[in-house]
Short mmCIF file of C-alpha atoms and ligand atoms in Angstrom, two decimals:
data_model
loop_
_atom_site.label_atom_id
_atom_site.label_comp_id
_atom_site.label_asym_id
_atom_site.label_seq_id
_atom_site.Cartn_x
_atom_site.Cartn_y
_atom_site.Cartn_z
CA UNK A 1 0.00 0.00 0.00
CA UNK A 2 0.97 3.87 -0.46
CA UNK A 3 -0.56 6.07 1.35
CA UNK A 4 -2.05 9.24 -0.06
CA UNK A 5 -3.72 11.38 2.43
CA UNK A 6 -4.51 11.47 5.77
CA UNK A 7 -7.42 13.14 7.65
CA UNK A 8 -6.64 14.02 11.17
CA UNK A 9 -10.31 15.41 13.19
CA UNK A 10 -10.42 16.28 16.56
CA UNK A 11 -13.36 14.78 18.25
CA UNK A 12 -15.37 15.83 21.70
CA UNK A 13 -18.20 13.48 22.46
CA UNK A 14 -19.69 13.64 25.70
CA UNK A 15 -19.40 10.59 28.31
CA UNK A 16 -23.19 9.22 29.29
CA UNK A 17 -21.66 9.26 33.58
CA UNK A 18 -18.56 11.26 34.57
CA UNK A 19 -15.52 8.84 34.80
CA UNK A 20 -13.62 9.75 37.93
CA UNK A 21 -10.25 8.34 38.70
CA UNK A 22 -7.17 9.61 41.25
CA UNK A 23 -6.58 12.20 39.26
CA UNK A 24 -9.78 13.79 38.53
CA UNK A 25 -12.99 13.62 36.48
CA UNK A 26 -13.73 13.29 33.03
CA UNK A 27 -16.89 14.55 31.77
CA UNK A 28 -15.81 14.68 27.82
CA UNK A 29 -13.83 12.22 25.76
CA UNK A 30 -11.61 14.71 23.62
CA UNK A 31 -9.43 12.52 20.99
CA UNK A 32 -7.95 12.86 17.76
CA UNK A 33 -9.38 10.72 15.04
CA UNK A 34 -7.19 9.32 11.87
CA UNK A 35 -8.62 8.28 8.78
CA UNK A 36 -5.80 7.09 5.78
CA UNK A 37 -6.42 6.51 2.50
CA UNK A 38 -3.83 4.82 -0.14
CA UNK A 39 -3.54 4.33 -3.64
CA UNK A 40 -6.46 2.48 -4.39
CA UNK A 41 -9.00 4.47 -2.25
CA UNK A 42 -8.68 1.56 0.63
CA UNK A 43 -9.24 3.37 4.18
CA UNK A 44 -8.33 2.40 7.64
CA UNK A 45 -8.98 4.17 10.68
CA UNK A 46 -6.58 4.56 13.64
CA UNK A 47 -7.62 6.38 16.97
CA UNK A 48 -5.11 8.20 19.62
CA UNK A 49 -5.91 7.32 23.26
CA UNK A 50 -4.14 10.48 24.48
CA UNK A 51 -6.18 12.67 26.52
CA UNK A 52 -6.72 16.61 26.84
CA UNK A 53 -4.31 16.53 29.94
CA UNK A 54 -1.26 14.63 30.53
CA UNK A 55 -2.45 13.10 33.95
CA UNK A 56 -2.25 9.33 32.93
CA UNK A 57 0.70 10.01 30.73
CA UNK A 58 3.19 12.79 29.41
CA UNK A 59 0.96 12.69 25.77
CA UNK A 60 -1.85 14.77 25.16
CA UNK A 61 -4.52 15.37 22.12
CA UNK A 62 -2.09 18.23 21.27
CA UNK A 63 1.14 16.53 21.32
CA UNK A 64 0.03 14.09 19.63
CA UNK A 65 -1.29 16.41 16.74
CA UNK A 66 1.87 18.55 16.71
CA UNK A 67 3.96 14.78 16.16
CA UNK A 68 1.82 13.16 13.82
CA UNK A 69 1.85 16.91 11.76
CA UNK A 70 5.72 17.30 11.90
CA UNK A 71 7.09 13.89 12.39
CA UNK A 72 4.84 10.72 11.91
CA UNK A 73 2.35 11.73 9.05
CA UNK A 74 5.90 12.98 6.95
CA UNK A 75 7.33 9.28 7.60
CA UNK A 76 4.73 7.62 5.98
CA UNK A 77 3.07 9.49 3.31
CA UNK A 78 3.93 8.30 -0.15
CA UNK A 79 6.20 5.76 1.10
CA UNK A 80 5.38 1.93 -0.16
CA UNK A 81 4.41 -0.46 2.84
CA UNK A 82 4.35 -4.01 2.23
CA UNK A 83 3.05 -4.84 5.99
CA UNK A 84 2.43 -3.36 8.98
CA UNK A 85 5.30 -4.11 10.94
CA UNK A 86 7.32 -1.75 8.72
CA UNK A 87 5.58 0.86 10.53
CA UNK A 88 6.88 0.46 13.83
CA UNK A 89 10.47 0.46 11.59
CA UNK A 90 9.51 3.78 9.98
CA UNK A 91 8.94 5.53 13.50
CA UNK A 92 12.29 3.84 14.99
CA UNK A 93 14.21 7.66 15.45
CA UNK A 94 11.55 9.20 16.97
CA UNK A 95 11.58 8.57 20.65
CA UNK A 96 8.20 7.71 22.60
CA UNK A 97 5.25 9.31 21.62
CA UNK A 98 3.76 5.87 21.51
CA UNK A 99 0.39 6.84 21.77
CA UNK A 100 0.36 9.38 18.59
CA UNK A 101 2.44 6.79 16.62
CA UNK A 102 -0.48 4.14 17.76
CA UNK A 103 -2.92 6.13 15.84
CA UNK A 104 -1.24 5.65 12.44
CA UNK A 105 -0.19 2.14 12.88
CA UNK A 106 -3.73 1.00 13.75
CA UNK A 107 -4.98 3.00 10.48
CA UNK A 108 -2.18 1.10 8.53
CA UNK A 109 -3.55 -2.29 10.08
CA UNK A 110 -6.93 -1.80 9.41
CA UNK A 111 -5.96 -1.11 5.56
CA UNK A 112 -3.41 -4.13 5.81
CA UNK A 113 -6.91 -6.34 6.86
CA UNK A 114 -8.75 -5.12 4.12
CA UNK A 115 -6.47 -5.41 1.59
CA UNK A 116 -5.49 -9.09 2.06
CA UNK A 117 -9.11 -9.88 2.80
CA UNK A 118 -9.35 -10.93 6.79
CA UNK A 119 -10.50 -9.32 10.14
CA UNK A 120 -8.31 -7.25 12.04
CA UNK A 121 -8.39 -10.02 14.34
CA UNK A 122 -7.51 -12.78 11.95
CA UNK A 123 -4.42 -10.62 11.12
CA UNK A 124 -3.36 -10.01 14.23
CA UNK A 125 -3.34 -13.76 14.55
CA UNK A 126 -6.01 -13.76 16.90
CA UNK A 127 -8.13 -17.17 16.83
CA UNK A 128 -11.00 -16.56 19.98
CA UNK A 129 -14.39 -16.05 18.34
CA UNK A 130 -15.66 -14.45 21.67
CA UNK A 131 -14.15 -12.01 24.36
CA UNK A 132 -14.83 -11.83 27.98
CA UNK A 133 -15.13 -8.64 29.14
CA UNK A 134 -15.24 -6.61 32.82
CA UNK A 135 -16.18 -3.06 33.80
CA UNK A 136 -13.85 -0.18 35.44
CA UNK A 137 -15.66 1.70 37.65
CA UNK A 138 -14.87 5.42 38.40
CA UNK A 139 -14.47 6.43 42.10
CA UNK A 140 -17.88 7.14 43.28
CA UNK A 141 -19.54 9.70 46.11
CA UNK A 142 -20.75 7.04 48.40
CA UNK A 143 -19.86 3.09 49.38
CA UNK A 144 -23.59 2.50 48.98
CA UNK A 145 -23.82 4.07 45.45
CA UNK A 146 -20.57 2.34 44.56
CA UNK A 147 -22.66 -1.35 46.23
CA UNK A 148 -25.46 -0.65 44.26
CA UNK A 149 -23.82 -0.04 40.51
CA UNK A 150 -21.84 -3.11 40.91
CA UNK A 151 -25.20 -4.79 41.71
CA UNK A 152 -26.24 -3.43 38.26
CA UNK A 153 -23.17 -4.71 37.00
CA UNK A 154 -22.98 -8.15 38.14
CA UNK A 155 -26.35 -8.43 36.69
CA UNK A 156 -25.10 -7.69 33.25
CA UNK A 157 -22.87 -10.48 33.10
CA UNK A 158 -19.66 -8.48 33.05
CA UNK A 159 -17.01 -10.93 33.91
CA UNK A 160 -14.88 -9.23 36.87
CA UNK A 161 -15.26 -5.49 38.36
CA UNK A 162 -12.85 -2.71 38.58
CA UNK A 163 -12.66 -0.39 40.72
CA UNK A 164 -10.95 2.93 40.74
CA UNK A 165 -9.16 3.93 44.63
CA UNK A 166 -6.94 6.36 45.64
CA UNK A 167 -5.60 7.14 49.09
CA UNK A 168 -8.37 7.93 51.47
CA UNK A 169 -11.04 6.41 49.18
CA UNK A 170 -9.90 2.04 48.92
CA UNK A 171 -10.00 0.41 52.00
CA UNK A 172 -13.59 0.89 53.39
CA UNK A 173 -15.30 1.06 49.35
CA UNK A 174 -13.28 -2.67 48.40
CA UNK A 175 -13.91 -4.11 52.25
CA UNK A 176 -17.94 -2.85 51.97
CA UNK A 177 -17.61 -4.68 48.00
CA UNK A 178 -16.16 -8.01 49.15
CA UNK A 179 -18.70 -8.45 52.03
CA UNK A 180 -21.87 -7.70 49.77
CA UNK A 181 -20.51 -10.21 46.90
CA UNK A 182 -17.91 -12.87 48.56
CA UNK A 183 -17.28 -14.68 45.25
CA UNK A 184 -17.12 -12.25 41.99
CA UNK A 185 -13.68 -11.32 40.58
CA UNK A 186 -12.94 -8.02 42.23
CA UNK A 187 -9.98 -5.62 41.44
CA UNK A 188 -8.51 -2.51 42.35
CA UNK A 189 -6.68 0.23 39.85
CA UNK A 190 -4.76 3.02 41.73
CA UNK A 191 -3.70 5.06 38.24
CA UNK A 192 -0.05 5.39 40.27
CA UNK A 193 -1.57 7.47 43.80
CA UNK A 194 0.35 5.39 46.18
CA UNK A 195 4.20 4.80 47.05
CA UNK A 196 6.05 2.22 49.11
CA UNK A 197 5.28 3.79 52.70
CA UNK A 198 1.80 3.26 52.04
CA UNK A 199 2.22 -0.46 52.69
CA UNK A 200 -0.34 -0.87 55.23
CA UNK A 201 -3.24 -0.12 52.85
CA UNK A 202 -1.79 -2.68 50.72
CA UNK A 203 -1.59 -4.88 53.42
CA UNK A 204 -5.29 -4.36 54.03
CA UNK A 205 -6.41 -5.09 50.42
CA UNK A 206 -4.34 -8.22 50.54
CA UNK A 207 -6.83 -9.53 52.96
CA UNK A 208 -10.06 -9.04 50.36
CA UNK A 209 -9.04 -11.71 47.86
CA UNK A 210 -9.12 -9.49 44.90
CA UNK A 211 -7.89 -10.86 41.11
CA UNK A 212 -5.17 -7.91 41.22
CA UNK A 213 -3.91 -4.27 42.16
CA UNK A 214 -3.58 -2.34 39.19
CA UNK A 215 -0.55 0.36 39.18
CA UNK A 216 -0.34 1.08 42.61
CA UNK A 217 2.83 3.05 42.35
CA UNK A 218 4.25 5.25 40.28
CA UNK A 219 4.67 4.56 36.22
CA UNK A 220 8.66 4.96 36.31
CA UNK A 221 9.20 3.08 39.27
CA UNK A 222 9.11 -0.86 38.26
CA UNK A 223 11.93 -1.54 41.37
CA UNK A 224 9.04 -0.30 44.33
CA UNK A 225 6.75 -2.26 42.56
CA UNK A 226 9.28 -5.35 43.26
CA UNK A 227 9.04 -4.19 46.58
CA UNK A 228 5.51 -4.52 47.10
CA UNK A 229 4.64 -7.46 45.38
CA UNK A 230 6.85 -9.17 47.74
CA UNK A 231 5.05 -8.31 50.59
CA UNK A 232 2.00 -8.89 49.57
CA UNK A 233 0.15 -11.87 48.06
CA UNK A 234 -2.27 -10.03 45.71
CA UNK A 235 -0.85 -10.12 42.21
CA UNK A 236 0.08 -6.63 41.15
CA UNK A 237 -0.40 -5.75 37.38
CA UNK A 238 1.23 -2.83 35.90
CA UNK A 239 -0.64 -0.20 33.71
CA UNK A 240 1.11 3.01 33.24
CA UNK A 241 4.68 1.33 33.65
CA UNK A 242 4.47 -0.63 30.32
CA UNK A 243 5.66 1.32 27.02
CA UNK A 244 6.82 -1.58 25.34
CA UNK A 245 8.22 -4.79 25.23
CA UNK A 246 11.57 -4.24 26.80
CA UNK A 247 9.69 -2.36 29.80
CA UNK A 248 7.58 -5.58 29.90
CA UNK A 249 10.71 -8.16 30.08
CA UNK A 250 12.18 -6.14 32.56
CA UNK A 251 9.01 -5.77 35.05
CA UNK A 252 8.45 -9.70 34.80
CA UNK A 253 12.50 -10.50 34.97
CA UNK A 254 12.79 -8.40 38.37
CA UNK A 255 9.07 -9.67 39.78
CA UNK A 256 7.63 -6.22 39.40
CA UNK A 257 4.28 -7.63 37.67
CA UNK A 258 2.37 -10.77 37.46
CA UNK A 259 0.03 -9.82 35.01
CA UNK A 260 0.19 -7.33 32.40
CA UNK A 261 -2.62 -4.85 31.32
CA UNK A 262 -1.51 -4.02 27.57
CA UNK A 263 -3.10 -1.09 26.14
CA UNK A 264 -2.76 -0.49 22.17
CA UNK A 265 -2.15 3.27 22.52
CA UNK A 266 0.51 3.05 25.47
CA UNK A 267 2.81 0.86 23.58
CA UNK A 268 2.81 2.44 20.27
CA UNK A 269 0.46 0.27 18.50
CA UNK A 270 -0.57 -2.73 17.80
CA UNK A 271 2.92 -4.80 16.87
CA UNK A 272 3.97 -3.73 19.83
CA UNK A 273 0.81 -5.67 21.89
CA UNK A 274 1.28 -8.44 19.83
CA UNK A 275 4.96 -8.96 20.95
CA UNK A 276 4.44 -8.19 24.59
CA UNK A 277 1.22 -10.91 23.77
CA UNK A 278 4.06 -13.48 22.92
CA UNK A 279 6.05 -12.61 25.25
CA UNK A 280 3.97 -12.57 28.02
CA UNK A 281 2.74 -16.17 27.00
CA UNK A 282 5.50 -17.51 27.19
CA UNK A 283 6.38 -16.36 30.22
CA UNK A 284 3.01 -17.70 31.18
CA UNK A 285 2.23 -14.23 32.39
CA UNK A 286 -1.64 -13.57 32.04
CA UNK A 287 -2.55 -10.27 29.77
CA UNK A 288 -5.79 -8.59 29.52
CA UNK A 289 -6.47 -5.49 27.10
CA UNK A 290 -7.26 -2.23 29.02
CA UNK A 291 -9.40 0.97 28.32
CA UNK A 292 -9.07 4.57 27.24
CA UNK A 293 -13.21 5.38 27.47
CA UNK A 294 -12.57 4.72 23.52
CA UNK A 295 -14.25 5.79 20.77
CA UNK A 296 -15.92 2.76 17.97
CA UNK A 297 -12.43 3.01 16.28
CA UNK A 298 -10.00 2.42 19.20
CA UNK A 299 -12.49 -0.23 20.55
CA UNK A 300 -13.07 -2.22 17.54
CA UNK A 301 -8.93 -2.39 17.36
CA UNK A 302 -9.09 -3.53 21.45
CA UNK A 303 -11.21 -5.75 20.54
CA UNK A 304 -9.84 -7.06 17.73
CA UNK A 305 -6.22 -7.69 19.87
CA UNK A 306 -8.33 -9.25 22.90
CA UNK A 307 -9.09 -12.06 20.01
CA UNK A 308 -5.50 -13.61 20.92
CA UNK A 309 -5.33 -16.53 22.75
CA UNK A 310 -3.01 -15.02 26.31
CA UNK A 311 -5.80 -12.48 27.03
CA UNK A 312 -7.39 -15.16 29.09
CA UNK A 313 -8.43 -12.29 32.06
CA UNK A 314 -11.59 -10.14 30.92
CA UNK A 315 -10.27 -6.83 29.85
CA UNK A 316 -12.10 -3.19 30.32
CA UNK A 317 -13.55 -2.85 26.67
CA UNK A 318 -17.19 -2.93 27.84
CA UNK A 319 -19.80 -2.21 24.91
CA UNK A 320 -20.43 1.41 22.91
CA UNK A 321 -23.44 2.16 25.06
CA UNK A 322 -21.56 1.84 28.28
CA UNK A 323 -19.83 5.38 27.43
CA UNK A 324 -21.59 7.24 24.70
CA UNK A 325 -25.54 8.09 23.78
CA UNK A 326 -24.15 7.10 20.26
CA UNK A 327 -21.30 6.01 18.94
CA UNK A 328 -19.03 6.23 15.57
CA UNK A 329 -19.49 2.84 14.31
CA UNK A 330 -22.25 0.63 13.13
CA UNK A 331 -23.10 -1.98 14.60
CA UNK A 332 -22.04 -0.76 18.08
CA UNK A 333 -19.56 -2.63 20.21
CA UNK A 334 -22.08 -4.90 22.42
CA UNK A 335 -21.70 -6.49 25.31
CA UNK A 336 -24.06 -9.57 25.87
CA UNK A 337 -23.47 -11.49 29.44
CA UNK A 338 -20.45 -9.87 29.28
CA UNK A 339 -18.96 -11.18 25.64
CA UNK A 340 -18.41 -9.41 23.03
CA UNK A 341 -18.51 -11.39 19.88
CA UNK A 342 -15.52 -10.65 17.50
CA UNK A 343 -16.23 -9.65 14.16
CA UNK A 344 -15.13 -11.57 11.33
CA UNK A 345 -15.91 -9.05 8.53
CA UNK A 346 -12.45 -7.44 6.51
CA UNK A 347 -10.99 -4.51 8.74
CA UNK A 348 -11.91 -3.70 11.92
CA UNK A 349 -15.51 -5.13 11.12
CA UNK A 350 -17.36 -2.46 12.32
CA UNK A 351 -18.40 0.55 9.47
CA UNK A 352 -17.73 3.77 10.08
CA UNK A 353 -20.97 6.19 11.07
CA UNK A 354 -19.62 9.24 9.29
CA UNK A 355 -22.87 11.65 10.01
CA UNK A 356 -22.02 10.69 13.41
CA UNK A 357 -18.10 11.38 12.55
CA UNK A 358 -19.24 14.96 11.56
CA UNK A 359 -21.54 15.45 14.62
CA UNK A 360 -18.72 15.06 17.09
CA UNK A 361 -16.00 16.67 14.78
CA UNK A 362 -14.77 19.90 16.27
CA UNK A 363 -11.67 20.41 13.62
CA UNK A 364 -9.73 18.72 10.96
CA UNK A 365 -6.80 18.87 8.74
CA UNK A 366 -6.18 17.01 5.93
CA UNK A 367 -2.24 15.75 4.74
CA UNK A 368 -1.47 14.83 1.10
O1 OSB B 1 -6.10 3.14 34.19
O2 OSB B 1 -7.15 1.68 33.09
C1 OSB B 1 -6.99 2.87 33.41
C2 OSB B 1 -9.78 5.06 31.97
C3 OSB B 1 -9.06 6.17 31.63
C4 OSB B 1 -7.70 6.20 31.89
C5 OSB B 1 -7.07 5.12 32.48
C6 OSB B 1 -7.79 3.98 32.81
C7 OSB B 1 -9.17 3.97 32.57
C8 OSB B 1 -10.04 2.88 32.93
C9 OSB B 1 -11.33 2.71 32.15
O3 OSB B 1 -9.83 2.12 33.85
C10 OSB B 1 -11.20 1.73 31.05
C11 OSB B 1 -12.36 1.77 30.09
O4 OSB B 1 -13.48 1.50 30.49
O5 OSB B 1 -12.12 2.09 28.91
MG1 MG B 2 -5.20 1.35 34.78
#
């Protein structure tokens, strides 16, 4: 394929429940949208994860416009790609930005699909005809509200709950949680609030049998993590801490990690998962694919990744109608009895909704 224009749209559309985390609340999800188009009028679509502020991460929807203008979108236009592993290749002297070079690489796989006639899935060698899937909750006012819309949850079939804590707000919520349901898979994600001295809370969640602690610590520090994990039983997945596969070989060699949440857009696309997939399995490390509050187009590729055989923990990718009134694609993402059934169409297997693409589109540029 050659590549020969790009459409880059910013994109605001508005979140059905606030998503609160330790770091604040979302009430928006504000995201760049990529659309490419080669030669022969084939189109893929690629979405960045990067949010309006750099509180999960150092990218942002800006940064990752200014790289993809002056740096990424320069790399690949015009150039002849025979698959999408060159791409990874293409980006190799520009340092990080993993999330804004995700955006292009999942528009170059979704073309790659198309043009040799398979679902993303199928290409990314995925073989699962079904995914399970679980639900991140954001923190909430009250215990009992937090009780009551895991009750809701539970009764939709999703296959383990999340739960966002941060200090002051995680003992008493996940204590209250285990009591009212003794036997679901429960977990905790800190998004980085805590650090080593705050042991005894630790110690405390130890005692509630949850699946795992998501990124208690901070994203650069993999040796505390060590720390922790071996003073407590709880496996401890990392989040923030994993930018690639060389982060992920180190985290697992020093016994930072015993599970690994892979996000697309955090490891700079979707070679990248696959690889830390591999490695991962045969490490006989567990993965499971985690959540931006994506659009259709960054779900649909989560989705499509989650159809490899190591994600055997449910991942966050809940359905379309769990985040938006209406979403970009058609058919929806759904989530029945928590599955979502992996489409076996060419591409991404879900068409794009462009009146809705216009609805939400605040700006756009196009490249040539
Ligand atoms: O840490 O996994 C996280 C949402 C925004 C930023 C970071 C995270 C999350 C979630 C929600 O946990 C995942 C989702 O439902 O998409
Ligand atoms: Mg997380």
């Amino acid at each position: 394929m050659n590549i020969k224009e790009i459409v880059i749209r910013r994109m605001k559309m508005k979140l059905k429940a606030p998503f609160t985390t330790s770091f604040g609340t979302m009430e928006n999800k504000d995201f760049l949208l990529l659309e490419a188009i080669d030669e022969q009028g084939v189109v893929g679509w690629g979405e960045s994860v990067a949010f309006l502020a750099p509180w999960y991460n150092e990218e942002t929807l800006q940064t990752n416009w200014h790289m993809l203008e002056e740096f990424l979108i320069p790399q690949i236009l015009h150039q002849e790609i025979t698959h999408p592993d060159e791409v990874t290749k293409m980006f190799q002297t520009i340092k990080q930005n993993q999330m804004a070079k995700s955006t292009i690489e999942g528009a170059i796989w979704d073309i790659y699909a198309q043009k040799t006639n398979q679902s993303l899935a199928r290409a990314l060698g995925g073989e699962k005809e079904h995914i399970d899937v679980g639900i991140s909750i954001g923190i909430q006012s009250s215990t009992s509200d937090l009780v009551q819309l895991v009750d809701t949850y539970i009764k939709d079939g999703f296959k383990r709950i999340k739960v966002k804590i941060k200090p002051g707000n995680d003992i008493e919520p996940l204590r209250a949680l285990r009591e009212r349901f003794p036997d679901i898979p429960i977990m905790a994600d800190a998004n980085s609030a805590y650090r080593l001295e705050d042991i005894a809370v630790f110690q405390e969640l130890d005692k509630l049998d949850l699946m795992m602690i998501e990124q208690p610590l901070a994203s650069d520090d993999i040796i505390d993590h060590a720390s922790l994990q071996k003073q407590i039983t709880t496996p401890i997945c990392l989040d923030e801490s994993i930018h690639s596969l060389e982060d992920t070989r180190k985290a697992v060699e020093i016994g930072a990690a015993k599970i690994i949440n892979i996000k697309i857009g955090r490891v700079g696309g979707l070679t990248e998962a696959k690889k830390i997939h591999d490695y991962c399995q045969t490490k006989e490390i567990p993965v499971w694919c985690g959540g931006m509050l994506e659009a259709g187009v960054g779900r649909a590729h989560n989705v499509a990744l989650t159809s490899l055989v190591n994600f055997t923990m449910p991942g966050d990718t809940a359905g379309s109608n769990r985040y938006f009134e209406k979403d970009i694609i058609s058919p929806e993402v759904v989530a029945r009895n928590g599955t979502i059934e992996v489409p076996q169409t060419s591409g991404i297997g879900y068409d794009i909704d462009r009146e809705a693409v216009q609805q939400y589109t605040t700006d756009y540029k196009v490249y040539r």
